[in-house]
Tab-separated table of C-alpha atoms in Angstrom:
chain	number	residue	atom	x	y	z
A	1	MET	CA	47.954	154.550	137.662
A	2	SER	CA	46.168	152.005	135.483
A	3	VAL	CA	46.892	148.266	135.944
A	4	PRO	CA	48.518	147.901	132.621
A	5	SER	CA	51.002	150.610	133.436
A	6	LEU	CA	51.784	148.819	136.779
A	7	LYS	CA	52.486	145.763	134.524
A	8	ARG	CA	54.839	147.524	132.574
A	9	ILE	CA	56.985	148.795	135.134
A	10	ARG	CA	57.692	145.070	136.198
A	11	GLN	CA	58.259	143.845	132.561
A	12	VAL	CA	61.380	141.998	132.065
A	13	PRO	CA	63.399	142.608	128.642
A	14	ARG	CA	63.749	139.362	127.442
A	15	HIS	CA	67.203	137.463	127.526
A	16	LEU	CA	68.613	133.925	126.952
A	17	LEU	CA	71.041	131.802	128.640
A	18	VAL	CA	71.431	128.636	127.049
A	19	CYS	CA	73.729	125.664	128.186
A	20	GLU	CA	74.786	122.599	126.488
A	21	LYS	CA	77.163	119.708	127.784
A	22	GLY	CA	79.542	117.549	125.921
A	23	HIS	CA	82.705	115.842	125.467
A	24	ALA	CA	85.856	118.095	123.781
A	25	ARG	CA	87.171	114.698	122.335
A	26	HIS	CA	83.677	113.608	121.447
A	27	PRO	CA	83.656	113.302	117.333
A	28	ARG	CA	80.238	115.032	117.210
A	29	SER	CA	81.009	117.597	119.721
A	30	ARG	CA	79.964	121.112	118.619
A	31	HIS	CA	82.145	123.110	120.958
A	32	ALA	CA	84.492	124.050	118.011
A	33	ALA	CA	81.474	125.157	115.844
A	34	HIS	CA	80.148	127.402	118.349
A	35	VAL	CA	83.470	129.352	118.509
A	36	TRP	CA	83.784	129.341	114.760
A	37	ASP	CA	80.153	130.749	114.408
A	38	HIS	CA	80.973	133.887	116.794
A	39	ALA	CA	82.864	136.004	114.608
A	40	TYR	CA	83.527	139.288	116.358
A	41	ASN	CA	85.002	139.058	119.826
A	42	CYS	CA	86.448	141.829	121.941
A	43	ARG	CA	87.340	140.145	125.025
A	44	VAL	CA	88.589	136.434	125.892
A	45	SER	CA	89.421	135.690	129.240
A	46	PHE	CA	90.387	132.443	131.304
A	47	LEU	CA	90.402	131.402	134.895
A	48	ILE	CA	92.428	128.541	135.947
A	49	PRO	CA	91.976	127.332	139.699
A	50	GLU	CA	94.821	126.007	141.387
A	51	CYS	CA	97.587	127.605	138.980
A	52	GLY	CA	100.012	130.069	139.834
A	53	LEU	CA	102.325	129.926	136.758
A	54	LEU	CA	101.012	129.706	133.156
A	55	PRO	CA	102.563	126.585	131.125
A	56	GLU	CA	104.513	127.729	128.294
A	57	VAL	CA	102.529	126.599	125.688
A	58	LEU	CA	99.731	128.483	126.769
A	59	LYS	CA	101.940	131.607	127.030
A	60	SER	CA	103.234	131.181	123.393
A	61	THR	CA	99.613	130.527	122.334
A	62	ILE	CA	98.493	133.627	123.741
A	63	ALA	CA	101.524	135.441	122.202
A	64	ASP	CA	100.828	134.171	118.807
A	65	PHE	CA	97.241	135.821	118.772
A	66	GLY	CA	98.472	138.113	115.998
A	67	GLU	CA	97.878	141.450	114.973
A	68	TYR	CA	94.465	143.303	113.639
A	69	TYR	CA	94.498	146.561	111.996
A	70	LEU	CA	92.500	149.987	112.362
A	71	VAL	CA	91.841	151.623	109.203
A	72	ARG	CA	90.482	155.171	109.341
A	73	ASN	CA	87.798	156.547	106.684
A	74	LEU	CA	87.494	153.472	104.770
A	75	SER	CA	84.520	153.290	102.264
A	76	VAL	CA	82.640	150.044	102.446
A	77	HIS	CA	82.517	149.832	98.621
A	78	GLU	CA	86.470	149.213	98.990
A	79	LEU	CA	85.438	145.836	100.871
A	80	VAL	CA	83.631	144.439	97.903
A	81	SER	CA	86.131	145.603	95.383
A	82	HIS	CA	87.914	142.831	93.345
A	83	GLU	CA	91.095	143.826	94.177
A	84	PHE	CA	90.540	143.370	97.859
A	85	ILE	CA	88.339	139.886	97.473
A	86	ASP	CA	91.368	138.771	95.425
A	87	ALA	CA	93.960	139.807	97.832
A	88	PHE	CA	92.149	138.815	101.103
A	89	VAL	CA	88.823	137.265	100.958
A	90	LYS	CA	89.662	134.231	98.592
A	91	LYS	CA	93.029	133.745	100.347
A	92	GLY	CA	92.076	133.165	103.969
A	93	SER	CA	89.457	134.347	106.321
A	94	CYS	CA	88.782	138.163	106.638
A	95	TYR	CA	87.027	139.898	109.294
A	96	ALA	CA	85.654	143.248	109.450
A	97	LEU	CA	83.755	145.644	111.742
A	98	THR	CA	83.134	149.084	112.063
A	99	TYR	CA	84.706	150.678	115.068
A	100	ASN	CA	83.154	153.081	117.199
A	101	THR	CA	79.644	152.910	115.727
A	102	LYS	CA	76.732	152.003	118.068
A	103	ILE	CA	74.335	149.623	116.383
A	104	ASP	CA	71.222	151.048	118.044
A	105	GLN	CA	72.159	154.779	116.619
A	106	ASP	CA	74.346	154.727	113.735
A	107	ASN	CA	75.093	152.658	110.502
A	108	THR	CA	77.094	149.720	111.075
A	109	ALA	CA	78.905	147.244	108.535
A	110	ALA	CA	80.505	143.975	109.124
A	111	LEU	CA	82.362	141.405	106.884
A	112	LEU	CA	82.132	137.959	107.679
A	113	PRO	CA	84.720	135.116	106.136
A	114	ASN	CA	81.983	133.390	104.290
A	115	ALA	CA	80.210	136.704	103.526
A	116	ILE	CA	76.879	135.426	102.841
A	117	THR	CA	74.605	138.434	102.494
A	118	ILE	CA	76.520	139.765	99.748
A	119	ASP	CA	78.372	136.551	98.848
A	120	LEU	CA	81.827	137.901	97.664
A	121	THR	CA	83.150	134.559	96.732
A	122	ASP	CA	80.022	133.867	94.592
A	123	SER	CA	81.073	133.332	90.756
A	124	SER	CA	78.301	135.512	89.614
A	125	PHE	CA	80.157	138.056	91.526
A	126	HIS	CA	82.748	139.143	89.003
A	127	PRO	CA	83.955	142.361	87.757
A	128	ASP	CA	80.996	142.797	84.923
A	129	SER	CA	78.133	141.355	86.375
A	130	LYS	CA	75.107	143.201	86.891
A	131	LYS	CA	75.220	141.900	90.480
A	132	HIS	CA	78.554	143.447	91.001
A	133	ASN	CA	77.765	146.820	89.409
A	134	ARG	CA	74.775	147.040	91.228
A	135	VAL	CA	76.406	146.532	94.537
A	136	LEU	CA	79.277	148.898	93.790
A	137	TRP	CA	76.411	151.523	92.837
A	138	ALA	CA	74.556	150.994	95.856
A	139	LEU	CA	77.696	151.689	97.916
A	140	LYS	CA	79.627	153.982	96.137
A	141	ASP	CA	76.882	156.168	94.922
A	142	LYS	CA	73.479	155.780	96.221
A	143	LYS	CA	74.815	155.582	99.907
A	144	PRO	CA	78.398	156.131	100.161
A	145	LEU	CA	79.438	154.872	103.506
A	146	GLU	CA	82.642	155.594	105.262
A	147	PHE	CA	83.727	154.074	108.592
A	148	ASP	CA	86.642	153.462	110.782
A	149	ILE	CA	86.871	149.588	110.490
A	150	LEU	CA	88.722	146.966	112.259
A	151	LEU	CA	90.170	144.422	110.167
A	152	ALA	CA	91.589	140.972	110.816
A	153	TRP	CA	92.968	138.117	108.212
A	154	TYR	CA	93.861	134.751	109.105
A	155	HIS	CA	95.581	132.903	106.213
A	156	THR	CA	97.498	129.651	106.529
A	157	GLY	CA	99.938	130.686	103.504
A	158	ALA	CA	103.479	131.407	104.216
A	159	GLU	CA	103.231	134.523	102.774
A	160	GLU	CA	103.651	137.837	105.032
A	161	SER	CA	100.482	139.835	105.622
A	162	THR	CA	99.918	142.499	103.046
A	163	VAL	CA	97.000	144.149	105.014
A	164	MET	CA	99.394	147.152	105.779
A	165	SER	CA	100.453	148.010	102.172
A	166	TYR	CA	97.319	147.448	100.322
A	167	PHE	CA	95.573	150.075	102.474
A	168	SER	CA	98.732	152.009	102.696
A	169	LYS	CA	96.954	155.119	101.206
A	170	HIS	CA	94.713	155.084	104.365
A	171	GLN	CA	95.443	155.751	107.801
A	172	ILE	CA	95.931	152.508	109.108
A	173	GLN	CA	97.417	150.959	112.310
A	174	ALA	CA	98.623	147.757	113.344
A	175	LEU	CA	97.507	146.785	116.717
A	176	LYS	CA	98.276	143.909	119.092
A	177	PRO	CA	95.392	142.452	121.614
A	178	LYS	CA	96.200	143.896	125.066
A	179	ILE	CA	97.027	140.849	127.401
A	180	THR	CA	96.778	140.967	131.357
A	181	PHE	CA	97.594	138.397	133.736
A	182	SER	CA	96.772	138.338	137.506
A	183	THR	CA	96.560	135.790	140.362
A	184	ILE	CA	93.818	135.712	143.010
A	185	ARG	CA	94.715	134.041	146.280
A	186	ASP	CA	92.396	132.278	148.425
A	187	LEU	CA	89.403	132.258	146.174
A	188	GLN	CA	86.068	130.386	146.809
A	189	CYS	CA	85.178	128.153	144.049
A	190	PRO	CA	82.265	126.479	143.511
A	191	VAL	CA	82.118	122.824	143.276
A	192	LEU	CA	80.799	121.336	140.188
A	193	ASP	CA	79.998	118.036	138.705
A	194	SER	CA	80.186	117.781	135.009
A	195	ASN	CA	76.899	115.544	134.780
A	196	GLU	CA	74.900	117.889	137.088
A	197	LEU	CA	73.947	120.703	135.158
A	198	GLU	CA	71.381	121.892	137.468
A	199	GLY	CA	73.398	121.155	140.380
A	200	LYS	CA	72.624	118.755	143.275
A	201	PRO	CA	72.208	120.270	146.741
A	202	GLU	CA	74.750	119.654	149.081
A	203	GLU	CA	76.894	118.392	146.254
A	204	SER	CA	77.460	120.502	143.348
A	205	CYS	CA	76.467	123.796	141.957
A	206	SER	CA	74.317	124.565	138.956
A	207	THR	CA	75.249	126.323	135.723
A	208	GLU	CA	73.534	129.500	136.329
A	209	GLU	CA	75.224	129.773	139.850
A	210	LEU	CA	78.640	129.395	138.112
A	211	PHE	CA	77.981	131.958	135.489
A	212	GLU	CA	76.911	134.268	138.015
A	213	TRP	CA	79.961	133.301	140.354
A	214	LEU	CA	82.182	134.002	137.240
A	215	GLY	CA	80.667	137.609	136.956
A	216	ALA	CA	81.569	138.126	140.520
A	217	VAL	CA	84.893	137.090	140.179
A	218	TRP	CA	85.627	138.971	136.789
A	219	ASN	CA	83.919	142.092	138.384
A	220	GLN	CA	86.034	141.785	141.685
A	221	VAL	CA	82.743	141.299	143.722
A	222	SER	CA	83.627	140.107	147.420
A	223	LEU	CA	82.295	136.531	147.923
A	224	ASP	CA	82.626	136.891	151.654
A	225	ASN	CA	79.237	138.534	152.211
A	226	LYS	CA	76.850	137.157	154.743
A	227	SER	CA	73.275	136.741	153.770
A	228	SER	CA	72.272	139.522	156.181
A	229	SER	CA	74.906	142.092	154.980
A	230	PHE	CA	73.220	145.588	154.670
A	231	LEU	CA	75.031	146.211	151.595
A	232	SER	CA	75.332	143.081	149.540
A	233	THR	CA	73.860	139.822	149.997
A	234	TYR	CA	75.923	138.107	147.081
A	235	CYS	CA	78.015	135.237	148.488
A	236	CYS	CA	79.578	132.484	146.858
A	237	PRO	CA	77.089	129.746	145.841
A	238	GLN	CA	77.521	126.367	148.008
A	239	PRO	CA	78.950	123.953	148.190
A	240	ASN	CA	82.100	125.444	147.441
A	241	THR	CA	86.019	125.067	148.332
A	242	VAL	CA	88.669	127.705	148.743
A	243	VAL	CA	91.718	127.150	146.447
A	244	GLU	CA	95.255	128.694	147.249
A	245	LYS	CA	95.447	130.382	144.088
A	246	ALA	CA	93.885	131.006	140.614
A	247	PHE	CA	95.284	132.380	137.785
A	248	LEU	CA	93.754	134.830	135.551
A	249	CYS	CA	94.394	135.765	131.971
A	250	THR	CA	92.211	138.635	129.945
A	251	ILE	CA	93.124	139.361	126.138
A	252	THR	CA	91.154	142.563	124.548
A	253	GLY	CA	91.221	143.441	120.935
A	254	PHE	CA	89.679	142.306	117.552
A	255	ILE	CA	90.047	138.765	118.335
A	256	ILE	CA	89.114	136.123	115.538
A	257	PRO	CA	87.525	132.619	116.177
A	258	GLU	CA	90.703	130.927	114.857
A	259	LYS	CA	92.706	132.229	117.761
A	260	ILE	CA	90.220	131.346	120.294
A	261	THR	CA	89.970	127.732	118.717
A	262	GLN	CA	93.755	127.444	119.188
A	263	LEU	CA	93.509	128.597	122.938
A	264	LEU	CA	90.582	126.675	123.471
A	265	GLU	CA	92.527	123.196	122.225
A	266	GLN	CA	95.675	124.420	124.489
A	267	LEU	CA	93.156	124.757	127.275
A	268	CYS	CA	92.170	121.231	126.835
A	269	CYS	CA	95.394	120.023	126.748
A	270	TYR	CA	95.948	121.710	130.035
A	271	PHE	CA	94.732	118.360	131.947
A	272	GLY	CA	96.718	116.379	129.660
A	273	GLU	CA	98.949	116.084	132.954
A	274	PRO	CA	97.709	115.553	136.230
A	275	LYS	CA	96.289	119.010	137.532
A	276	LEU	CA	94.781	119.991	140.967
A	277	ALA	CA	92.244	121.713	139.338
A	278	TYR	CA	89.028	120.023	138.521
A	279	TRP	CA	88.034	122.684	135.917
A	280	LEU	CA	88.801	125.941	134.110
A	281	THR	CA	86.820	128.417	132.466
A	282	LEU	CA	87.198	130.102	129.171
A	283	THR	CA	85.057	133.359	128.660
A	284	VAL	CA	84.599	135.398	125.376
A	285	HIS	CA	82.734	138.642	125.021
A	286	GLY	CA	81.280	139.483	121.705
A	287	PHE	CA	81.179	143.262	120.341
A	288	ALA	CA	78.102	144.915	121.576
A	289	ASP	CA	77.596	146.830	118.476
A	290	SER	CA	78.429	143.842	116.200
A	291	PRO	CA	75.314	143.086	113.690
A	292	VAL	CA	75.469	139.321	114.017
A	293	SER	CA	75.979	137.273	117.142
A	294	TRP	CA	76.078	133.558	116.049
A	295	ARG	CA	76.300	132.899	112.195
A	296	GLU	CA	74.127	135.713	110.550
A	297	SER	CA	71.810	135.795	113.623
A	298	GLU	CA	70.828	139.424	113.858
A	299	HIS	CA	72.284	140.925	116.867
A	300	GLY	CA	70.788	144.293	118.624
A	301	PHE	CA	71.326	146.336	121.285
A	302	HIS	CA	68.411	147.177	123.723
A	303	LYS	CA	69.460	147.885	127.220
A	304	GLY	CA	72.722	146.017	126.648
A	305	GLY	CA	74.387	144.545	123.732
A	306	GLU	CA	75.526	141.335	125.429
A	307	ASN	CA	76.512	138.205	123.329
A	308	LEU	CA	78.965	136.192	125.284
A	309	TYR	CA	79.716	132.452	125.827
A	310	ASN	CA	81.674	130.790	128.607
A	311	PHE	CA	83.130	127.332	128.448
A	312	VAL	CA	83.602	125.112	131.706
A	313	ILE	CA	86.274	122.532	130.766
A	314	PHE	CA	86.411	119.698	133.341
A	315	ARG	CA	89.510	117.447	134.033
A	316	ASN	CA	87.790	114.566	132.034
A	317	LEU	CA	87.292	117.076	129.109
A	318	ASP	CA	83.492	117.115	129.555
A	319	TYR	CA	82.512	120.668	129.162
A	320	TRP	CA	79.593	122.965	129.491
A	321	LEU	CA	79.049	125.842	127.099
A	322	GLN	CA	76.895	128.801	128.146
A	323	MET	CA	75.487	131.206	125.871
A	324	ALA	CA	74.323	134.407	126.569
A	325	VAL	CA	72.121	136.893	124.486
A	326	GLY	CA	69.982	139.895	125.042
A	327	SER	CA	66.427	141.074	123.850
A	328	TYR	CA	67.066	141.908	120.196
A	329	ASP	CA	68.872	138.529	119.698
A	330	ASP	CA	67.880	135.476	118.290
A	331	CYS	CA	68.525	132.259	120.444
A	332	PRO	CA	71.996	131.084	120.069
A	333	PRO	CA	72.415	127.933	117.699
B	1	VAL	CA	63.331	151.962	146.504
B	2	GLY	CA	66.203	150.438	148.771
B	3	ALA	CA	63.625	149.484	151.612
B	4	ALA	CA	60.807	148.277	149.360
B	5	LEU	CA	62.895	146.460	146.828
B	6	PRO	CA	66.237	144.789	147.951
B	7	VAL	CA	69.380	146.202	146.018
B	8	ASP	CA	72.810	145.131	146.391
B	9	VAL	CA	75.782	147.197	146.206
B	10	LEU	CA	78.121	144.685	144.715
B	11	THR	CA	80.969	146.779	144.066
B	12	TYR	CA	82.176	150.404	144.740
B	13	GLU	CA	85.012	152.079	143.431
B	14	GLU	CA	85.855	155.397	144.919
B	15	LYS	CA	88.272	156.422	142.248
B	16	THR	CA	85.657	156.184	139.298
B	17	VAL	CA	82.792	157.002	141.833
B	18	SER	CA	81.164	154.042	140.216
B	19	ALA	CA	79.315	150.775	141.412
B	20	ILE	CA	77.661	147.780	140.416
B	21	LEU	CA	73.842	147.263	141.947
B	22	ARG	CA	72.280	143.873	141.598
B	23	VAL	CA	68.228	143.936	141.761
B	24	ILE	CA	65.752	141.485	140.955
B	25	SER	CA	64.642	141.781	137.080
B	26	SER	CA	61.054	142.869	137.944
B	27	GLY	CA	62.514	146.121	140.080
B	28	LEU	CA	65.002	147.247	137.464
B	29	VAL	CA	62.348	150.017	135.998
B	30	ARG	CA	61.602	151.168	139.456
B	31	LEU	CA	65.400	151.185	140.352
B	32	TRP	CA	66.667	152.760	137.290
B	33	SER	CA	63.754	155.659	137.736
B	34	ALA	CA	64.826	156.197	141.144
B	35	LEU	CA	68.314	156.567	140.186
B	36	THR	CA	67.235	159.298	137.597
B	37	LEU	CA	65.296	161.251	139.906
B	38	LEU	CA	67.710	161.209	142.689
B	39	GLY	CA	68.955	164.886	142.280
B	40	PHE	CA	70.133	165.628	145.951
B	41	TYR	CA	71.821	163.687	148.845
B	42	GLN	CA	72.254	165.248	151.962
B	43	ASN	CA	71.804	168.701	150.618
B	44	ARG	CA	74.302	168.243	147.966
B	45	ARG	CA	73.271	168.157	144.302
B	46	CYS	CA	73.950	164.867	142.531
B	47	ALA	CA	73.441	162.828	139.388
B	48	PHE	CA	73.559	159.296	138.533
B	49	ARG	CA	74.517	157.874	135.058
B	50	VAL	CA	73.698	154.258	134.158
B	51	LEU	CA	76.865	153.156	131.944
B	52	GLN	CA	75.698	149.449	131.525
B	53	THR	CA	72.868	147.191	132.485
B	54	SER	CA	72.791	143.283	131.823
B	55	PRO	CA	70.865	140.549	133.103
B	56	PHE	CA	74.164	138.630	133.331
B	57	LEU	CA	76.918	139.932	135.910
B	58	LEU	CA	79.548	138.240	133.538
B	59	ALA	CA	78.479	140.919	130.959
B	60	LEU	CA	79.351	143.720	132.841
B	61	ALA	CA	83.096	142.515	132.999
B	62	GLY	CA	83.597	143.379	129.064
B	63	ASN	CA	82.034	146.231	127.409
B	64	SER	CA	83.154	146.937	123.712
B	65	ARG	CA	82.157	150.344	123.966
B	66	ASP	CA	85.098	150.995	126.265
B	67	LEU	CA	87.551	149.708	123.892
B	68	VAL	CA	89.698	152.565	123.034
B	69	LEU	CA	92.535	152.344	120.160
């Protein structure tokens, strides 16, 4: 075997993990902007050490995540029709993503609330314009595309959602996100210092160690291994402390940034009263088959479609934000 | 591969006969190849199917391709 071939065997697919630090109450903090820019989220989970019972305000924030919709066999051109634009796009934030399409194999379509690539809110995109007619021809006649589509609509108006009645001629289901709660006892948690992103020997763990530890917790990996263990050498990073209990919550579905922002804000308010916990985490997984990750940055699927982010919120409202993407993604903003 | 390249079996679930393995990034291709080529174990036919890979363990906690509605 030639040397160049041996080199290829050891090549690692490119991936990125970026981390930023800030303070949630700083006027120029970008924590909310990063949440807003990540449109398509399939799983939101949070972990609160030293917590056995979720406060009522957090329970009601989660219960208020609202509905999303699955519309079967919807033609893409219907999402650029003026009836749809007037009913939903102009009256709130509308998100849509094809369901059950694999971005590395199939056609995929998505609708962002700001709808940049075909700007549905552009004044030149009116029913008789050349642009409008060209787009409709492309989507209706040239390449008619039909998908099962996940849809969510956020509006601040008092009127009830009309999505079900608008798509009544299609097969449409209203769905609620699935929510699960659990508690872990005697959990080893890394000691963190919000000012030390790279950790400090004997004093605090780094952001990468925390990120991996979180993965271990959410995948139910044992943290008790010894480094000499035959099966697994993974153990909780040092220094760590054992907490009596930790509260875990997972929400899965088609979750929009507006709801995640509300949850993030309530998690920041969790430290408004004295708490035993030094920090808590909020993790958000994006759809592996979304065509974009943050804003309109193209997202792809190489060996995985990871695009996820994780907040660590500290007692003093300092935060770490870690954003992770795979090979076919641009660097997160 | 297991002798030349350290591999951690992070989890194993008997019900689904599935496991999470961890290997150094430069060993991914060799480990995946070894699993692909492993057709027998103790004289019994077997096959390994890789469901998901990621450089981030946290990414394995959520896979939108498993979302069934």
